[in-house]
XYZ file of C-alpha atoms in Angstrom:
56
model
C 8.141 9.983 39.042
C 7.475 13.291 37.452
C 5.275 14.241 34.751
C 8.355 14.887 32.113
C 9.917 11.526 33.147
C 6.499 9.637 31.432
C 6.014 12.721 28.971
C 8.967 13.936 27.570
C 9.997 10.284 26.072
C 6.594 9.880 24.350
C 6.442 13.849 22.929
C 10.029 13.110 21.336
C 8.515 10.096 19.500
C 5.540 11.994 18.704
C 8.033 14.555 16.535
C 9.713 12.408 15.481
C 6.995 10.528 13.977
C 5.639 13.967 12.838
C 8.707 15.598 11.426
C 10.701 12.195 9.668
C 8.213 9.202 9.526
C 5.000 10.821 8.001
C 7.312 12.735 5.402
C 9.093 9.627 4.717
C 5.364 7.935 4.146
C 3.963 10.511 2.169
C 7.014 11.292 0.091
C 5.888 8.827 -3.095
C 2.247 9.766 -2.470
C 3.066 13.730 -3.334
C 5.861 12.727 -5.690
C 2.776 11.254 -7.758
C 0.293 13.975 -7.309
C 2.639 16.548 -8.367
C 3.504 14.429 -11.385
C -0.374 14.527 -12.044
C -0.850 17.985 -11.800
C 2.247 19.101 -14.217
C 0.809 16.946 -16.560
C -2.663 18.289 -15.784
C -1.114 21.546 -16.624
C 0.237 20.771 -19.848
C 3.614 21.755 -19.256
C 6.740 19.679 -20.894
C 7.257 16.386 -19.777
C 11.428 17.611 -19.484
C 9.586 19.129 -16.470
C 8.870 16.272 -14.558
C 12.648 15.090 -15.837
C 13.665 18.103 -14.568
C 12.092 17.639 -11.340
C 13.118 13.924 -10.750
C 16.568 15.333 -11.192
C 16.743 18.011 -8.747
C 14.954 15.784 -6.267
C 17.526 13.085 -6.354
């Protein structure tokens, strides 16, 4: 059995988890924090409105 044959499988899962899972798992985490820090800022809450509706 070759390296690749027992690497390759786990590396794929490994970006996977890295490029879809952890953004998946972090998405409502940063959705918060940049909530926070527009209000922090002061700007319009039609802002955050604004942003909620592009991000849908």
């Amino acid at each position: 059995m070759s390296g690749a044959e027992i690497l390759d499988p786990v590396w794929e899962r490994m970006v996977h988890w890295h490029a879809v899972e952890m953004i998946d798992a972090n998405r409502e985490t940063r959705r918060k924090e940049l909530h926070r820090k527009i209000e922090t800022a002061g700007v319009a809450p039609s802002t955050i409105e604004e942003f909620e509706r592009l991000a849908a």
